[in-house]
Coordinates of C-alpha atoms in Angstrom, one line a residue:
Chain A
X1 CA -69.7 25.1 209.0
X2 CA -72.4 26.4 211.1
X3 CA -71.9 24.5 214.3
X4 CA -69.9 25.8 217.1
X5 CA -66.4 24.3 217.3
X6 CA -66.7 21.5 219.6
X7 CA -62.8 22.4 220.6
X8 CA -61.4 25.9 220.1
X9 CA -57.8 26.6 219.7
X10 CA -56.5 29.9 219.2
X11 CA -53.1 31.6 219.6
X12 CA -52.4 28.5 221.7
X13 CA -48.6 28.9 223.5
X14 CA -46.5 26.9 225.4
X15 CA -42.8 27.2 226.6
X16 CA -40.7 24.4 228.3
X17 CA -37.9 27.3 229.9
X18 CA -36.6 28.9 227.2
X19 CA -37.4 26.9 224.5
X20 CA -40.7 27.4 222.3
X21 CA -42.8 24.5 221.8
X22 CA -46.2 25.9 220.6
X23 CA -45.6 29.2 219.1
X24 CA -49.6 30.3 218.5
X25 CA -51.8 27.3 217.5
X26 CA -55.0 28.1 215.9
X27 CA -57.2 25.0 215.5
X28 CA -60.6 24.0 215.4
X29 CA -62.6 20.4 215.9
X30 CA -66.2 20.1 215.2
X31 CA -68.7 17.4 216.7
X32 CA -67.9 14.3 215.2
X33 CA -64.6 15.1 213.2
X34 CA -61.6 13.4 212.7
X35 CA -58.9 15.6 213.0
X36 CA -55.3 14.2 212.3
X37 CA -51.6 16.1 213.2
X38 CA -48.7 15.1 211.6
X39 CA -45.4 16.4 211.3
X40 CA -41.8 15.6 212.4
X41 CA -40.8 15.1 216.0
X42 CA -40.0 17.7 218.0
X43 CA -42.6 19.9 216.3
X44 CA -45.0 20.0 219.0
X45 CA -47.9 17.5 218.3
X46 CA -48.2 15.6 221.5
X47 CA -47.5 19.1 223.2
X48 CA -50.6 20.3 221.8
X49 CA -52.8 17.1 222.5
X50 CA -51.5 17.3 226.1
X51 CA -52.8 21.1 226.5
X52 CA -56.1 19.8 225.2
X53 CA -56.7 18.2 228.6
X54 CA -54.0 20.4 230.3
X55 CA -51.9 17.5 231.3
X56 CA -49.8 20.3 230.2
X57 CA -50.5 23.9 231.4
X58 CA -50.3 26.0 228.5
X59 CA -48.9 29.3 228.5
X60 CA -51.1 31.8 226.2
X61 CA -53.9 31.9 224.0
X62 CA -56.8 29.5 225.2
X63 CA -58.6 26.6 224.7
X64 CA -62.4 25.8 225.1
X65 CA -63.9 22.6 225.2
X66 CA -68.0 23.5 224.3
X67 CA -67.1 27.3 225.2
X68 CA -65.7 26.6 229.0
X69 CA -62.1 27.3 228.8
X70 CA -59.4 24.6 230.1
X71 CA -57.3 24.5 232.8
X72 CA -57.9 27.9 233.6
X73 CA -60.6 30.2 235.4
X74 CA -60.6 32.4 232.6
X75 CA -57.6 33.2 231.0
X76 CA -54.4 31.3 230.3
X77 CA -51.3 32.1 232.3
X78 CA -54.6 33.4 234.9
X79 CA -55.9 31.5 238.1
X80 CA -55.6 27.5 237.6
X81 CA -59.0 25.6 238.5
X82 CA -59.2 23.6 241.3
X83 CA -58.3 19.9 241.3
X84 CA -61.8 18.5 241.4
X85 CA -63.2 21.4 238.7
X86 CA -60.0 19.8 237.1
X87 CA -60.9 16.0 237.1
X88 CA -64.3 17.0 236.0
X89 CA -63.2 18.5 233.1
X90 CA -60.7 16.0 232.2
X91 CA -63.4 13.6 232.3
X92 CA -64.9 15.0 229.1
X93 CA -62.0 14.4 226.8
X94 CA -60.8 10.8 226.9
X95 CA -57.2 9.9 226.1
X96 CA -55.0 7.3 224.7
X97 CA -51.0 7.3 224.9
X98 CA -48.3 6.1 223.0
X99 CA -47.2 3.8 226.2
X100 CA -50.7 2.2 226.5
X101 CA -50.3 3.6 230.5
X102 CA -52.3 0.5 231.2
X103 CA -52.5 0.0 235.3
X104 CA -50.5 -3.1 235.9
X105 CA -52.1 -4.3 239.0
X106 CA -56.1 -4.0 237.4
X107 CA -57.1 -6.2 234.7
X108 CA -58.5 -5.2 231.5
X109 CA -61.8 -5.3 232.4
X110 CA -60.7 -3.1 236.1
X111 CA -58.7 -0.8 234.0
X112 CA -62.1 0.5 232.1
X113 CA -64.4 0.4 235.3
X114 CA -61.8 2.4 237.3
X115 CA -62.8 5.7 235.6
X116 CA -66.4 4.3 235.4
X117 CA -67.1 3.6 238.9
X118 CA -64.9 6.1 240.5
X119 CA -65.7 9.5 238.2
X120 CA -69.0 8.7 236.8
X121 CA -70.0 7.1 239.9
X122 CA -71.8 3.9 238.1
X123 CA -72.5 0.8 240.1
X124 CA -70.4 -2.2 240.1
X125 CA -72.9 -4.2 237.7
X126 CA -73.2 -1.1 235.6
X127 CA -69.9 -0.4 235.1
X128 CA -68.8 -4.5 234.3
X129 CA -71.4 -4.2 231.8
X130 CA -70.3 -1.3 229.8
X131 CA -66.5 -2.5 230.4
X132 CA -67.1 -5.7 229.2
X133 CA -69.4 -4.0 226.2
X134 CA -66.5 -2.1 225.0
X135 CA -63.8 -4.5 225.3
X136 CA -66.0 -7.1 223.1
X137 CA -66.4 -3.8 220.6
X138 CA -62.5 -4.1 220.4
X139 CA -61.8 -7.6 219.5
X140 CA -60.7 -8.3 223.8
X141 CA -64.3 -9.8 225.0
X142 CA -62.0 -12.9 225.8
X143 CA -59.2 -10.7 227.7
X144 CA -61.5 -9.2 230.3
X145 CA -60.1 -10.9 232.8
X146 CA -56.3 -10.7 231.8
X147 CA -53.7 -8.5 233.5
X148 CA -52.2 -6.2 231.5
X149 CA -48.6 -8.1 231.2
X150 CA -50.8 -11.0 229.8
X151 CA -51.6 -9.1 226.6
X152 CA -49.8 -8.0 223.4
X153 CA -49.2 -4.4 222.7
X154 CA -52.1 -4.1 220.5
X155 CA -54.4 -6.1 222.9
X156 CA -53.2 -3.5 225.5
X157 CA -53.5 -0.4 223.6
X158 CA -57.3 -1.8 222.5
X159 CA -58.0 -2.0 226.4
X160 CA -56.3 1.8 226.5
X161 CA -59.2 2.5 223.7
X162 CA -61.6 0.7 225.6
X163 CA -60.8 2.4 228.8
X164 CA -61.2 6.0 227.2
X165 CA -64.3 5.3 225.1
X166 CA -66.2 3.6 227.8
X167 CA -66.4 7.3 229.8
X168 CA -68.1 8.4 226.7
X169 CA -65.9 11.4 226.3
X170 CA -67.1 14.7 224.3
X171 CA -63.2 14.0 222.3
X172 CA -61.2 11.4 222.3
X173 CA -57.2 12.5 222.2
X174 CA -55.1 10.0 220.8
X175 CA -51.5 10.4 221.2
X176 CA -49.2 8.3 218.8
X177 CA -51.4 5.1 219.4
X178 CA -49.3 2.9 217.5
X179 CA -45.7 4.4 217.7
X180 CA -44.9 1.7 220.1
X181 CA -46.2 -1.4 218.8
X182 CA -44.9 -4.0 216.5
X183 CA -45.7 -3.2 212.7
X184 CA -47.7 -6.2 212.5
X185 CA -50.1 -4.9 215.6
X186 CA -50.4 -1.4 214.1
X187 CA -53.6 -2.4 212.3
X188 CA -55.6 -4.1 214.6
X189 CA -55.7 -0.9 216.7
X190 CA -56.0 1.4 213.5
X191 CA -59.0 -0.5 212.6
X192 CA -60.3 -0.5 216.1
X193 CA -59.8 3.7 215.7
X194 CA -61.2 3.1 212.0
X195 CA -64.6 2.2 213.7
X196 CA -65.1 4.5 216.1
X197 CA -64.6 7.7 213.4
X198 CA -67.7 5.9 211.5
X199 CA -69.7 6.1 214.4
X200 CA -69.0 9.7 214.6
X201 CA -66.1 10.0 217.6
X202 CA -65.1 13.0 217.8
X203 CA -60.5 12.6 217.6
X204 CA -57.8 14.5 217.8
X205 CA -55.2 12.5 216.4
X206 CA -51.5 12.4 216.4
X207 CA -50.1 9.9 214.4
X208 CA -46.8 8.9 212.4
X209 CA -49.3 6.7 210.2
X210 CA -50.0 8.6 207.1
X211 CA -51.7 6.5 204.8
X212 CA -54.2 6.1 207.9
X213 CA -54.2 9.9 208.6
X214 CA -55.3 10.1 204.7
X215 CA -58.0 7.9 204.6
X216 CA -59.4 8.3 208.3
X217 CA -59.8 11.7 209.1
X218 CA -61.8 14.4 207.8
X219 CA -58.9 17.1 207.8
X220 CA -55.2 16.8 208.6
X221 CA -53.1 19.3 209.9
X222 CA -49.2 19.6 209.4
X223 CA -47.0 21.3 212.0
X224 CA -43.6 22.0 212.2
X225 CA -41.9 24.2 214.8
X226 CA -43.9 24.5 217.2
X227 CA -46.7 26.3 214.3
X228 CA -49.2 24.8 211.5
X229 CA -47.5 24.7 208.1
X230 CA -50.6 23.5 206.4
X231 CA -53.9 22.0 206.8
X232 CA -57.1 21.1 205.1
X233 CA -58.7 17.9 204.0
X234 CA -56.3 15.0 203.2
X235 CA -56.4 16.0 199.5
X236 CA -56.6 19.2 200.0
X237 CA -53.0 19.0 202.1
X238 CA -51.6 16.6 199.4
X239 CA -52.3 19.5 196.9
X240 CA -49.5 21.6 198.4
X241 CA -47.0 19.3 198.8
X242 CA -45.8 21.3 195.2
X243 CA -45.9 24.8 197.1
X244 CA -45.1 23.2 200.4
X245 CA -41.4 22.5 200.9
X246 CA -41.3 21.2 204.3
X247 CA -44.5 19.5 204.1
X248 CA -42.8 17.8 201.0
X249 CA -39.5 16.5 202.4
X250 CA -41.9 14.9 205.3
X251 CA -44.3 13.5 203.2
X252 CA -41.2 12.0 200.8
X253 CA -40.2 9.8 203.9
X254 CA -43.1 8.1 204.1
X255 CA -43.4 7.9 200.1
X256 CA -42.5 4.6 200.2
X257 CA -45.5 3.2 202.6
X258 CA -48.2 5.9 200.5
X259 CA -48.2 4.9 196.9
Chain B
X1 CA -10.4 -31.8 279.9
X2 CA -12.7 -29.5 278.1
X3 CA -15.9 -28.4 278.4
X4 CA -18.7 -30.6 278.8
X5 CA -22.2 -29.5 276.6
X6 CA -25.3 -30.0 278.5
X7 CA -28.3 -28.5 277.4
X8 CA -30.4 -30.4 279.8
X9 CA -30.8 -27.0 281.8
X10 CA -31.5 -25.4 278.6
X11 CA -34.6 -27.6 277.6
X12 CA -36.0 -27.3 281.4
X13 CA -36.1 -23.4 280.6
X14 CA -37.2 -23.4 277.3
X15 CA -40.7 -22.1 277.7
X16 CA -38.3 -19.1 278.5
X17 CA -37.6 -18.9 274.9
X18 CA -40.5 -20.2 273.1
X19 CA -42.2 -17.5 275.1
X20 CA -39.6 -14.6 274.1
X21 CA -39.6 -15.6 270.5
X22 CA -43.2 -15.1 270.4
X23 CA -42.8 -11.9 272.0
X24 CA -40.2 -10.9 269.8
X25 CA -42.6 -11.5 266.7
X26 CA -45.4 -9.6 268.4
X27 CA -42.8 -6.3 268.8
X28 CA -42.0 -6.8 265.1
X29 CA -44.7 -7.2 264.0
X30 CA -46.3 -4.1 265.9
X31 CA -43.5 -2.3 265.1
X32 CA -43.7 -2.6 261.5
X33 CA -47.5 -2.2 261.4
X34 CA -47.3 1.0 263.3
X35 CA -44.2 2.2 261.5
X36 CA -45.3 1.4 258.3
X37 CA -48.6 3.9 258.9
X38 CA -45.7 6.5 260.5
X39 CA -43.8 6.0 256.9
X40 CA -46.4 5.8 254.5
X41 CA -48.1 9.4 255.6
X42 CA -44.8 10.9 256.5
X43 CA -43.7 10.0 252.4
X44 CA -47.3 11.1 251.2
X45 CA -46.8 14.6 252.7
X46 CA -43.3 14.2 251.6
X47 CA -43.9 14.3 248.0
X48 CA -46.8 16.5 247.9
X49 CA -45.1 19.4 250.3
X50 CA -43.0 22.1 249.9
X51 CA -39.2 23.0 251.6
X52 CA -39.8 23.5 255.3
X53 CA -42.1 20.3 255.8
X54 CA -39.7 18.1 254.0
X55 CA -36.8 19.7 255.6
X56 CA -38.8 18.6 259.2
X57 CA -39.0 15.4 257.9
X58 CA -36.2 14.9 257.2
X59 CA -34.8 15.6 260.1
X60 CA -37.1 12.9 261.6
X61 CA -35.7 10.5 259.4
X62 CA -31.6 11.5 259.9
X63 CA -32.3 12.0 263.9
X64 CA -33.7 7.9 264.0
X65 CA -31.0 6.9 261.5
X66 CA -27.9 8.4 263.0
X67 CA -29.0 7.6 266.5
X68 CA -28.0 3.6 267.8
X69 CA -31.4 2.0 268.4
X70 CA -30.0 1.2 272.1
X71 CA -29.7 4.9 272.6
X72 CA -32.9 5.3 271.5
X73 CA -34.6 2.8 273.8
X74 CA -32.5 4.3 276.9
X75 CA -33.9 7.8 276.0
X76 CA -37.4 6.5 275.5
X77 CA -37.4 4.2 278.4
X78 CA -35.2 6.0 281.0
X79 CA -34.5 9.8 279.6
X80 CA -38.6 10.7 278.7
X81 CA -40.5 9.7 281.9
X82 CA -37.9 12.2 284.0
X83 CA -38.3 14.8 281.8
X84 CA -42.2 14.4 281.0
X85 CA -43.5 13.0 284.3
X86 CA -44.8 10.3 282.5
X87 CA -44.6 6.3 283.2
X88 CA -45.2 3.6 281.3
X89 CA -44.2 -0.1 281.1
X90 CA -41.2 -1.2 279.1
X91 CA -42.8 -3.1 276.9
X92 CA -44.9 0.4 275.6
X93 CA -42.3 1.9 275.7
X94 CA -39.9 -0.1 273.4
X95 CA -42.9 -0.8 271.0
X96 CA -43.3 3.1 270.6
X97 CA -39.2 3.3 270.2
X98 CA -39.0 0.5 267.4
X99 CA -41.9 2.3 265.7
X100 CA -40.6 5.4 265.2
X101 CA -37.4 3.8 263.9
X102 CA -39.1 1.6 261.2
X103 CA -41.4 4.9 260.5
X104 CA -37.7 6.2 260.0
X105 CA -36.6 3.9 257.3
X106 CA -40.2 3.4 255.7
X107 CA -40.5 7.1 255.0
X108 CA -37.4 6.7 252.9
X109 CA -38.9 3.4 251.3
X110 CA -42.5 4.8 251.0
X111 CA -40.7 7.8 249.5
X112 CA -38.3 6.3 246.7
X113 CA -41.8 3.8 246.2
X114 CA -44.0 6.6 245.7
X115 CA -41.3 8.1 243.3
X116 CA -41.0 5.1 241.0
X117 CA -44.2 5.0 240.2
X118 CA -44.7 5.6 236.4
X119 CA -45.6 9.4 235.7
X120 CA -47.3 7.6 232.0
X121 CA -50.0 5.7 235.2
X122 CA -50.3 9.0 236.6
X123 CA -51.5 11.0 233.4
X124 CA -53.6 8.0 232.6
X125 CA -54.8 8.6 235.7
X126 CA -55.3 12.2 235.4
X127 CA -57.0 12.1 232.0
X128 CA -59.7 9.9 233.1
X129 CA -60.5 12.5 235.4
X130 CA -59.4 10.9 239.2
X131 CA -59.2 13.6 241.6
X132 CA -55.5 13.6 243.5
X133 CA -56.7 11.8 245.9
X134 CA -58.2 8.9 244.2
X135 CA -55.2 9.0 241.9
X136 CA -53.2 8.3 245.2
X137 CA -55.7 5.2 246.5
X138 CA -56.1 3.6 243.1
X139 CA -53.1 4.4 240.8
X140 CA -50.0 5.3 243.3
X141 CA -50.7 3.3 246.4
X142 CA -51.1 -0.3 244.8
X143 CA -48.2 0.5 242.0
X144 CA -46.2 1.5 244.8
X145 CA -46.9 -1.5 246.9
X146 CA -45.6 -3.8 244.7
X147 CA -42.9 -1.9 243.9
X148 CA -41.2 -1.5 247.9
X149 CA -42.6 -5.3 249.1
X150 CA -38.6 -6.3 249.1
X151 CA -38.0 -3.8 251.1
X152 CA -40.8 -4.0 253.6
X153 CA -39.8 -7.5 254.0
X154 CA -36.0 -6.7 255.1
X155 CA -37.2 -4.2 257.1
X156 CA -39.7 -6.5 259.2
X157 CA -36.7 -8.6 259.2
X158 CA -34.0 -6.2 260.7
X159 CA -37.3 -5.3 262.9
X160 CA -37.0 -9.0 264.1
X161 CA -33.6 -8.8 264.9
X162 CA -34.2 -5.3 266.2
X163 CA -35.9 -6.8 269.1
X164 CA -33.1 -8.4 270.7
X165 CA -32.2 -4.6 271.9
X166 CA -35.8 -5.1 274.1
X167 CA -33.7 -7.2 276.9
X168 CA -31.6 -3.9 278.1
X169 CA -34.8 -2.7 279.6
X170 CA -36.1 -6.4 280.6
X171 CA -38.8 -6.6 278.0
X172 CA -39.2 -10.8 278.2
X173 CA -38.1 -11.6 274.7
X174 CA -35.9 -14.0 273.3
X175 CA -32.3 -12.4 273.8
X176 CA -33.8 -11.8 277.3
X177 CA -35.2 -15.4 277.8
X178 CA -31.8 -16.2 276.8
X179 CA -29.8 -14.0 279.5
X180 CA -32.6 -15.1 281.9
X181 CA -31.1 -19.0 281.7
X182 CA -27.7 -18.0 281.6
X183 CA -27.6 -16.3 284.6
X184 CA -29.3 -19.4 286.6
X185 CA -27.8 -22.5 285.0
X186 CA -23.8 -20.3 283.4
X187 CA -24.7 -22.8 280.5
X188 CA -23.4 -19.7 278.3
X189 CA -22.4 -21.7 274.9
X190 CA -25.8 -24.0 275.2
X191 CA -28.2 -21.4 275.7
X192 CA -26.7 -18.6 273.0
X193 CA -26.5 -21.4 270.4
X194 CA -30.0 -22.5 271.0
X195 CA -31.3 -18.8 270.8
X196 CA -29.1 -18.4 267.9
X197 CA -31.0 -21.4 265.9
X198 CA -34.0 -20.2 266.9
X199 CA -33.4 -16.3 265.5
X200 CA -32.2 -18.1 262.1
X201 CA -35.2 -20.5 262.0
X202 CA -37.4 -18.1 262.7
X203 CA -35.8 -15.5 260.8
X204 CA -35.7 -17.9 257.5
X205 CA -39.1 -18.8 257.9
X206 CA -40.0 -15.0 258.0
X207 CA -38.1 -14.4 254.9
X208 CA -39.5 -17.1 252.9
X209 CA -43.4 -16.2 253.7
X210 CA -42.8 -12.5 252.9
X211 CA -41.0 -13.7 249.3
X212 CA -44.1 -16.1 248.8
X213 CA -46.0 -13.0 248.7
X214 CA -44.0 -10.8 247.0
X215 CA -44.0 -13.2 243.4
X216 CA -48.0 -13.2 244.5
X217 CA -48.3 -9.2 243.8
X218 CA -44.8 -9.0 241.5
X219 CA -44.9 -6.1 239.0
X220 CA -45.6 -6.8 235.6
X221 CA -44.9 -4.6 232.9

């Protein structure tokens, strides 16, 4: 491709003490790609997605979000931006988590204006509307006003979509989405994620859901340790599970669910 | 023959009491408000400082809560104006010493409060771009409140019952009131059981209110 990486990863590092989490992460997201990591846990997926908005501050290597680096002045393990260069440039990727993270006292329809009126400064009126727009785009135009311990987990997590989208975020990060919901739930929020990668969303996705990571996303990536083991398009991965021994005793587990 | 109750002398004095629990409510009330603004940016600071500041407040904190109240009041009211050349009524001067003890415990409220609230809210927080300090007005303040209501509400409570330690330094109050019509009518039994009632009524009706309020704003998860 032509285009300039929307995200850039490269040599990415990142130590909790003395224990190796990433141990250099190259990895690369395009405008309007739907990039999926899998792998087992402890291997340093939601490590990685963390970085991207430097919830966690990463170690070495960098990353750049349209060419201004994260986090960081200029160079990793460098001078820290300030707080409010911060904010502003966590504004630009959204972000969904595995705990939804929904604020209990704020409604559904508060939790998506928050960021709305408060970072991009929109107007009462203007932020209800776009609030409300979003929340009827995933299935909750009915829950607007409910508080968040009136909803399921997947009504919750599709305000935690809702909320993210809404700021109209360069990338949207999204963080095992569905690892703590009710099987029966998991698909009303994968289909709600289904939607916005037709309509061209740029997401980074980690995700336990491999059938969905298959048929979603435009390339998967496989990391074990703390490093990528293999990536490439969905077929393209499934094509070395033969010459890919750890990427084969992972994929076997979910055998079952895939064929 | 035993002693006779009369609490005729009691009721003829009784605007002595109405008027002291009133009083009472007000120096709670004052207290709390004042104390809980004490607590509140003492436990902000708290959590967002390093060693030496916390160890300062700290020290705050232990001084007010290894000190009896009744000392306190006797330094504030008696001990301060000699030292300091300054003068100022009892009243003031026991509102400003039951203050700084509820900021005392609230900074340990505030504090734990603060603490509990879910690090998950604050990276939601953080990822939608808030700045500290709006993450502090609009995620950590009303998460918190909800959280320490209980214990605000036994705090205003002991507060109330704080206020009783007002009559050493003749601030009109209830437990004052109360002394007042003992020393002019020796009905001792009538007038301490009365008073009693009328801490427990009042104390009750406190208690109640504040719970009302606290299933009103109860966390959900």
């Amino acid at each position: 491709m032509s285009a300039t990486p929307l995200l850039q990863i490269a040599r990415l590092t990142k130590s909790f003490g003395s224990n190796q989490v990433l141990k250099s992460v190259d990895l690369d997201v395009t405008a309007g790609e739907v990039v999926t990591v899998i792998g087992p846990s402890g291997g340093g997926k939601t490590t990685l997605l963390r970085c991207v908005n430097f919830l966690e501050a990463y170690d070495g290597g960098s990353i750049k979000i349209d060419g201004r680096e994260v986090g960081y002045v200029d160079n990793a393990g460098g001078r820290k931006r300030g707080e409010v260069d911060l904010a502003a440039m966590r504004a630009e990727t959204g972000m969904v988590f595995q705990s939804f993270n929904l604020f209990p006292h704020l409604t559904a329809e508060q939790n998506v204006m928050l960021g709305l009126q408060r970072v991009r400064k929109k107007p009462l009126k203007e932020a209800q509307e776009i609030a409300r727009h979003w929340l009827d785009r995933v299935g909750l135009a009915h829950k607007t006003k409910s508080l968040p311990y009136e909803l399921s987990g997947g009504q919750q997590q599709r305000v935690g979509i809702a909320r993210a989208v809404a700021m109209d975020p360069k990338i949207l990060l999204l963080d095992e989405i569905t690892s703590a919901l009710d099987p029966e739930l998991v698909n009303e929020v994968l289909d709600v994620v289904r939607k916005l990668a037709t309509d061209g969303m740029t997401m980074l996705i980690v995700t336990h859901e491999i059938a969905f990571a298959r048929d979603a996303s435009h390339r998967i990536i496989f990391m074990t340790d703390g490093s990528v083991s293999a990536h490439g398009k969905p077929d393209e991965l499934m094509a070395q599970v033969a010459s890919n021994e750890r990427l084969r005793n992972f994929l076997s587990r979910f055998s079952a669910a895939t064929h | 023959m035993g002693y006779q109750l009369s609490f005729n002398q009691i009721w003829r004095n009784f605007d002595k009491l109405t008027n002291g629990v009133i009083l009472s409510l007000e120096l709670a009330v004052i207290a709390i408000l004042i104390g809980a603004l004490i607590g509140l940016a003492l436990a902000v600071i708290y959590v967002s400082s390093g060693r030496v500041v916390r160890a300062i407040i700290s020290s705050y904190v232990e001084f007010i809560r290894n000190v009896p109240l009744l000392l306190l009041v006797y330094l504030a009211f008696y001990g301060l104006p000699t030292v300091v050349n300054l003068a100022y009524d009892a009243s003031t001067s026991f509102i400003a010493t039951l203050s700084l003890y509820a900021g005392a415990y609230l900074v340990e409220v505030f504090r734990s409060g603060l603490e509990a609230v879910p690090k998950g809210l604050l990276d939601a927080g953080k990822a939608m771009g808030l700045t500290p300090w709006q993450r502090l007005l609009y995620v950590r303040l009303p998460t918190m409140t909800r959280i320490t209501l209980p214990a605000l509400s036994n705090t205003f409570i002991s507060l109330f019952k704080d206020t009783s330690i007002a009559s050493v330094i003749a601030v009109p109050e209830l437990t004052w009131g109360a002394q007042w019509i003992n020393n002019r009518t020796f009905r001792i039994v009538e007038v301490y059981a009365v008073t009693t009632v009328m801490y427990l009524v009042t104390g009750y009706a406190i208690l109640f209110g504040l719970r009302l309020l606290e299933r009103r704003f109860r966390v959900e998860r």
